[in-house]
Amino acid sequence: MKFTTIALVVGALGNANAAPSRGHHGSIRNIQVGVRPDYLVSMMDDSPLKRKLESCSEKPLRKTDFSVSHRGAPLQFPEHTKEGLYAAARQGAGILECDVAFTKDRQLVCRHSQCDLHTTTNVLAVPELAKKCTKPFTPAKDGKPASAKCCTSDFTLAEFKSLCGKMDSSLSSAKTPEEYLGGVAAWRTTLYDQTCSTLMSHKEFIEITNSLGLKFTPELKTPQVPMPFEGDYTQEDYAQQLVDEYKAARIHPSRVFLQSFLPDDVFYWIRREPAFGRQAVYLDERVDTPKGYEQAIADMNNLARKGVKILAPPIFALLSTDSRNRIVASEYAKAARKAGIKLITWSLERSGPLKDVAKNKEYYYQSVLSAVKDDGDMYEVVDVLARQVNVLGIFSDWPATVTYYANCFRL
């Protein structure tokens, strides 16, 4: 199979995107996408889209807001770490994400879930901290899988910052905490997890992203502890604290895309912080059930009247197939456009090899399983999202993939 060559590529995928030093500051001008985009294009069936993407192989690259970093670059770097964040920036993501949770002393930190520390950090290997977890480690026994539950709210900010990030994984058959930290999927890697990957507070995320000259998309994670937390820290306090940290850093609201799965958070920002709320993103998981999908379509005009201007459903909600089994825009996508609501979607490069998605009935591609046969179809999906659905941007676990497409089509 013939491979084209992308300019500005040095070495293999990993080498081209190795994390900059931890002291790196200043905007990144030399955008590098590595060899993965070229590999994906080489796998495509012959088509006008493939020939267009091949024609861009020597084109200089720039950062683009169409490429949105999902948790950094977690296809290969531990998620929500400084190293992953810099990798995403080097790959041309114009918007960086921090999923926001709170600590025991009510400080905001970057974590995909309030209670994922047992799978995304080394906390279980630190005995004095592991004993503080909501549910300490229990080994596999009598047919029951190993388990643990460690939350940001179990620890102070200082304790959280003492941890090391790792690839999100666990081993259900584990007999020891150290074994439980394994289980990394074969299509991911621990290559960039050889040292202590650096966890971030939300304030540090703001500082780094601002130093890079990029935009912000913080997601207020749904709490997994009863609210008000410890009796007096309310959901509104939490939502307001998020905004206040941007204000304190003097970040212009136009650079910030607040996100939440809870519509009341979005409505709060629209009402109380309109400068930020006007581009707050409602992450729409109603589409996870057929009934919820239909309700979401019917609710478009109502959301628009309430001031919601951007919706972000998972990829499958925006796609369907036609009578010729071609990937096309879905009824949800058409309803959003009719209501004047803009769209962002998530998350590309999170599914593993696409040759397995139909067999596994994979989440992100569930509406187009019949049309997806291997990784060569990834750019077909991106192209429909970009040119038919007209999304503002695509969250990706490997931003280089989207950056390359966006540069080719001048997005």
XYZ file of C-alpha atoms in Angstrom:
411
model
C 0.000 0.000 0.000
C 1.441 3.351 -1.000
C 1.853 6.032 1.653
C 2.032 9.752 0.974
C 4.329 11.986 3.004
C 3.224 14.804 5.252
C 5.518 17.790 5.537
C 6.576 18.796 9.021
C 6.597 15.169 10.158
C 9.657 13.958 12.002
C 9.882 10.247 12.766
C 7.032 8.014 13.840
C 3.721 8.974 15.391
C 4.980 8.900 18.944
C 8.371 10.517 18.306
C 6.806 13.406 16.416
C 4.480 14.138 19.280
C 6.591 13.511 22.361
C 5.587 15.751 25.244
C 7.445 19.061 25.481
C 9.361 19.742 28.663
C 7.266 20.553 31.703
C 8.654 24.068 31.733
C 7.434 24.787 28.188
C 5.597 28.083 27.809
C 4.652 30.278 24.886
C 2.582 29.647 21.785
C 3.372 26.671 19.568
C 3.941 27.650 15.948
C 5.323 24.431 14.454
C 2.241 22.224 14.345
C 3.050 18.516 13.947
C 0.493 15.827 13.196
C 2.793 12.806 12.931
C 2.121 9.925 10.561
C -1.342 8.876 11.752
C -3.379 11.127 9.410
C -1.351 9.818 6.468
C -1.953 6.253 7.628
C -5.712 6.818 7.857
C -5.834 8.359 4.387
C -3.868 5.416 2.951
C -6.554 3.027 4.233
C -9.419 4.859 2.522
C -11.166 3.509 -0.557
C -10.464 5.572 -3.653
C -12.753 8.602 -3.700
C -12.684 12.364 -4.305
C -12.293 12.811 -0.531
C -9.248 10.546 -0.423
C -7.640 12.366 -3.359
C -8.336 15.721 -1.713
C -6.748 14.622 1.556
C -3.747 13.187 -0.313
C -3.298 16.513 -2.098
C -2.789 18.259 1.249
C 0.123 16.082 2.372
C 2.744 18.823 1.866
C 0.620 21.701 3.103
C 1.943 23.786 6.022
C -0.160 23.251 9.146
C -1.721 25.668 11.622
C -3.712 25.355 14.789
C -7.481 25.318 14.348
C -10.497 25.693 16.616
C -12.167 22.913 14.617
C -9.791 20.525 16.403
C -10.838 20.241 20.051
C -8.644 18.331 22.475
C -10.596 15.711 24.438
C -8.854 15.260 27.825
C -5.507 16.168 26.239
C -4.281 13.449 23.859
C -5.363 10.268 25.671
C -4.976 7.920 22.730
C -1.336 7.774 23.870
C -0.847 10.134 26.831
C -2.403 9.820 30.301
C -5.527 11.966 30.229
C -5.780 15.346 31.911
C -2.050 15.654 32.455
C 0.243 18.519 31.518
C 2.096 16.208 29.147
C -1.101 15.296 27.310
C -2.191 18.917 27.159
C 1.051 20.009 25.508
C 0.839 17.088 23.071
C -2.644 18.241 22.030
C -1.411 21.781 21.505
C 1.517 20.543 19.394
C -1.002 18.607 17.285
C -2.853 21.813 16.450
C -5.879 21.738 18.754
C -7.183 25.285 19.039
C -9.390 24.475 22.031
C -8.236 22.474 25.058
C -10.484 20.666 27.535
C -10.375 20.332 31.300
C -13.104 18.188 32.845
C -13.577 19.836 36.229
C -14.119 18.109 39.570
C -13.616 19.385 43.121
C -11.353 18.226 45.939
C -12.113 17.762 49.629
C -10.927 21.339 50.253
C -13.124 22.532 47.366
C -10.436 23.268 44.847
C -11.125 22.623 41.162
C -8.998 20.046 39.339
C -8.904 18.391 35.915
C -10.347 14.869 35.974
C -12.780 13.159 33.627
C -14.872 11.908 36.522
C -15.002 12.924 40.148
C -14.432 9.263 41.044
C -11.918 7.903 38.553
C -8.649 8.262 40.463
C -8.390 4.486 40.971
C -8.135 3.966 37.188
C -6.386 7.170 36.041
C -3.748 7.684 38.769
C -1.412 5.660 40.976
C -3.443 6.367 44.128
C -3.880 2.675 44.983
C -0.091 2.273 45.050
C 0.221 5.004 47.718
C -0.941 3.315 50.937
C -1.439 6.449 53.032
C -3.760 7.873 50.347
C -5.369 4.623 49.191
C -6.908 4.138 52.643
C -8.761 7.445 52.212
C -10.622 6.266 49.093
C -14.416 6.095 49.209
C -14.083 2.345 48.589
C -10.584 0.938 49.123
C -9.242 -1.767 46.847
C -10.916 -5.171 47.026
C -9.143 -8.027 45.203
C -10.853 -10.358 42.753
C -12.294 -13.350 44.579
C -14.885 -16.074 44.092
C -15.800 -14.857 40.607
C -16.200 -11.236 41.659
C -13.974 -8.676 39.894
C -11.494 -6.485 41.712
C -12.860 -3.062 42.583
C -12.104 0.325 44.118
C -13.543 3.832 44.121
C -11.332 6.838 44.699
C -12.736 10.355 44.263
C -11.191 13.798 44.034
C -13.412 14.760 46.985
C -11.598 12.157 49.103
C -8.400 14.227 48.971
C -7.114 17.759 49.428
C -5.596 19.592 46.478
C -2.098 18.965 47.864
C -2.800 15.241 48.114
C -4.282 15.177 44.612
C -1.235 16.972 43.181
C 1.067 14.377 44.783
C -0.401 11.661 42.535
C 0.839 10.567 39.118
C -1.432 10.255 36.107
C -1.578 6.989 34.156
C -3.460 5.576 31.193
C -7.101 5.016 32.148
C -7.355 1.288 32.830
C -7.884 -1.408 35.439
C -7.442 -5.176 35.636
C -10.591 -6.897 36.854
C -8.719 -10.074 37.814
C -6.252 -8.211 40.028
C -5.245 -9.685 43.375
C -3.167 -6.663 44.423
C -3.527 -2.879 44.033
C -0.460 -2.849 41.782
C -2.030 -5.406 39.435
C -5.263 -3.426 39.373
C -3.407 -0.452 37.858
C -2.729 -2.499 34.693
C -5.129 -3.584 31.969
C -4.257 -0.930 29.355
C -6.039 -1.623 26.048
C -3.763 -3.160 23.404
C -4.404 -0.284 20.985
C -3.279 2.342 23.513
C 0.240 2.579 24.918
C 2.242 3.150 28.080
C 5.156 4.554 26.093
C 4.542 8.085 27.390
C 3.733 6.915 30.893
C 7.265 6.090 32.036
C 7.601 8.937 34.516
C 5.139 10.621 36.859
C 2.641 12.284 34.524
C 1.621 15.622 36.012
C -1.913 16.219 37.294
C -3.372 19.729 37.047
C -5.584 22.019 39.017
C -8.095 23.977 36.949
C -6.115 27.151 37.664
C -2.976 25.515 36.254
C -4.942 24.427 33.184
C -6.004 28.042 32.646
C -2.427 29.262 33.036
C -0.998 26.733 30.574
C -3.736 27.132 27.961
C -3.501 30.907 28.176
C 0.302 30.790 27.788
C -0.214 28.779 24.592
C -2.665 31.349 23.220
C -5.443 28.767 22.909
C -9.113 28.596 23.921
C -10.701 26.759 26.830
C -13.541 24.276 27.166
C -13.993 23.276 30.819
C -16.682 20.721 31.604
C -18.363 20.900 35.003
C -18.511 17.209 35.884
C -21.693 15.912 37.458
C -20.899 15.311 41.160
C -20.858 11.725 42.375
C -21.305 12.782 45.998
C -24.472 14.251 47.512
C -24.860 17.987 46.954
C -24.625 20.299 48.798
C -21.201 18.802 49.534
C -20.610 18.636 53.295
C -23.870 20.504 53.757
C -23.046 23.908 52.296
C -21.217 23.659 48.928
C -24.051 23.782 46.413
C -24.182 22.961 42.720
C -24.541 26.672 41.986
C -21.473 27.421 44.130
C -19.590 24.860 42.056
C -20.808 26.303 38.738
C -19.982 29.846 39.845
C -16.516 28.900 41.100
C -15.688 27.608 37.633
C -16.524 30.963 36.045
C -14.827 32.924 38.812
C -11.480 31.269 38.080
C -11.603 32.600 34.494
C -12.542 36.022 35.752
C -9.677 36.003 38.236
C -7.278 35.082 35.422
C -8.743 37.875 33.254
C -9.688 35.508 30.459
C -12.132 37.032 27.974
C -15.436 35.099 27.899
C -15.209 34.700 24.115
C -12.299 32.281 24.646
C -14.242 30.027 27.037
C -16.769 27.332 26.108
C -18.273 26.139 29.391
C -19.794 22.641 29.233
C -22.134 20.503 31.298
C -24.356 17.454 30.936
C -26.746 19.083 33.412
C -29.056 21.578 31.668
C -29.531 23.478 34.930
C -25.806 24.314 34.947
C -26.117 25.752 31.434
C -29.252 27.709 32.366
C -27.466 29.040 35.464
C -24.593 30.382 33.362
C -26.987 31.892 30.820
C -28.884 33.631 33.617
C -26.109 34.618 36.025
C -23.045 34.914 33.759
C -24.432 35.822 30.332
C -21.044 36.823 28.891
C -19.915 33.226 29.434
C -23.343 31.627 29.127
C -23.975 32.782 25.583
C -21.612 30.093 24.290
C -22.066 27.515 27.025
C -22.309 23.985 25.646
C -25.081 21.593 26.659
C -23.655 18.077 26.426
C -26.639 16.068 25.285
C -26.751 12.473 26.533
C -30.519 12.187 26.141
C -29.773 10.584 22.777
C -28.521 7.419 24.490
C -32.034 5.925 24.297
C -34.450 5.935 21.335
C -37.072 7.739 23.411
C -34.552 10.310 24.603
C -33.356 10.869 21.041
C -36.874 11.686 19.889
C -37.426 13.955 22.893
C -34.189 15.774 22.139
C -35.342 16.491 18.585
C -38.723 17.699 19.796
C -37.074 19.951 22.396
C -34.807 21.907 20.027
C -36.927 25.030 19.774
C -37.541 25.062 23.520
C -33.802 24.954 24.231
C -33.211 27.749 21.741
C -35.839 29.893 23.463
C -34.066 29.332 26.770
C -30.842 30.690 25.304
C -28.961 27.479 24.517
C -26.875 28.181 21.436
C -24.564 25.147 21.290
C -25.382 21.455 21.711
C -22.796 18.683 21.896
C -24.150 15.158 21.434
C -21.964 12.089 20.789
C -20.980 11.446 17.172
C -23.618 8.803 16.491
C -26.485 11.225 17.203
C -25.460 13.410 14.274
C -25.121 10.624 11.699
C -27.317 8.170 9.862
C -27.167 6.157 6.644
C -29.195 6.540 3.464
C -30.692 3.925 1.134
C -27.276 3.403 -0.459
C -25.607 2.902 2.946
C -23.788 6.221 2.719
C -23.155 8.190 5.909
C -25.370 11.295 6.051
C -26.590 13.909 8.527
C -29.175 12.653 11.027
C -32.618 14.013 11.874
C -31.160 15.372 15.113
C -28.578 17.360 13.142
C -31.267 18.726 10.816
C -33.526 19.710 13.750
C -30.700 21.569 15.471
C -29.918 23.507 12.314
C -33.601 24.395 11.866
C -33.744 25.682 15.454
C -30.617 27.797 14.947
C -28.536 25.757 17.401
C -24.891 25.101 16.579
C -23.239 21.735 17.136
C -20.007 20.279 18.486
C -19.478 16.522 18.828
C -17.430 13.910 20.697
C -15.223 11.894 20.626
C -13.142 10.814 17.633
C -10.260 8.364 18.164
C -11.802 6.958 21.343
C -13.099 3.720 19.884
C -10.043 1.667 19.071
C -9.668 0.030 15.623
C -12.807 0.629 13.586
C -12.688 -2.881 12.085
C -14.121 -4.021 15.424
C -16.912 -1.473 15.896
C -19.676 -3.423 14.190
C -18.835 -6.614 16.082
C -18.684 -4.731 19.383
C -21.709 -2.488 18.618
C -19.475 0.386 19.583
C -21.018 3.488 21.193
C -19.730 6.366 19.061
C -20.545 4.747 15.703
C -23.734 2.891 16.620
C -25.908 4.724 14.075
C -23.569 3.957 11.133
C -22.175 0.517 11.965
C -23.170 -0.863 8.572
C -21.084 1.789 6.792
C -17.889 1.555 8.860
C -15.478 -1.269 8.052
C -12.032 -0.053 9.180
C -9.976 3.000 10.132
C -10.085 4.193 6.524
C -13.677 5.266 7.139
C -12.728 7.661 9.933
C -12.256 10.565 7.550
C -15.570 9.745 5.861
C -17.194 10.323 9.260
C -15.234 13.535 9.826
C -16.161 14.791 6.354
C -19.910 14.307 6.906
C -19.693 15.977 10.317
C -17.828 18.912 8.800
C -19.578 19.451 5.469
C -23.099 18.095 5.968
C -23.726 18.533 9.678
C -21.594 21.705 9.812
C -20.248 21.110 13.305
C -18.203 23.895 14.890
C -15.583 21.391 15.967
C -14.815 17.786 16.850
C -13.460 16.551 20.158
C -10.722 13.985 19.597
C -8.454 11.780 21.705
C -5.760 12.395 19.067
C -6.263 15.974 17.808
C -3.807 15.524 14.929
C -6.412 13.529 13.000
C -8.900 16.408 13.002
C -6.206 19.072 12.612
C -5.038 17.523 9.347
C -8.552 17.413 7.894
C -9.316 20.968 9.032
C -6.148 22.313 7.432
C -6.888 20.508 4.197
C -10.359 22.097 4.040
C -9.303 25.437 5.533
C -11.536 25.155 8.577
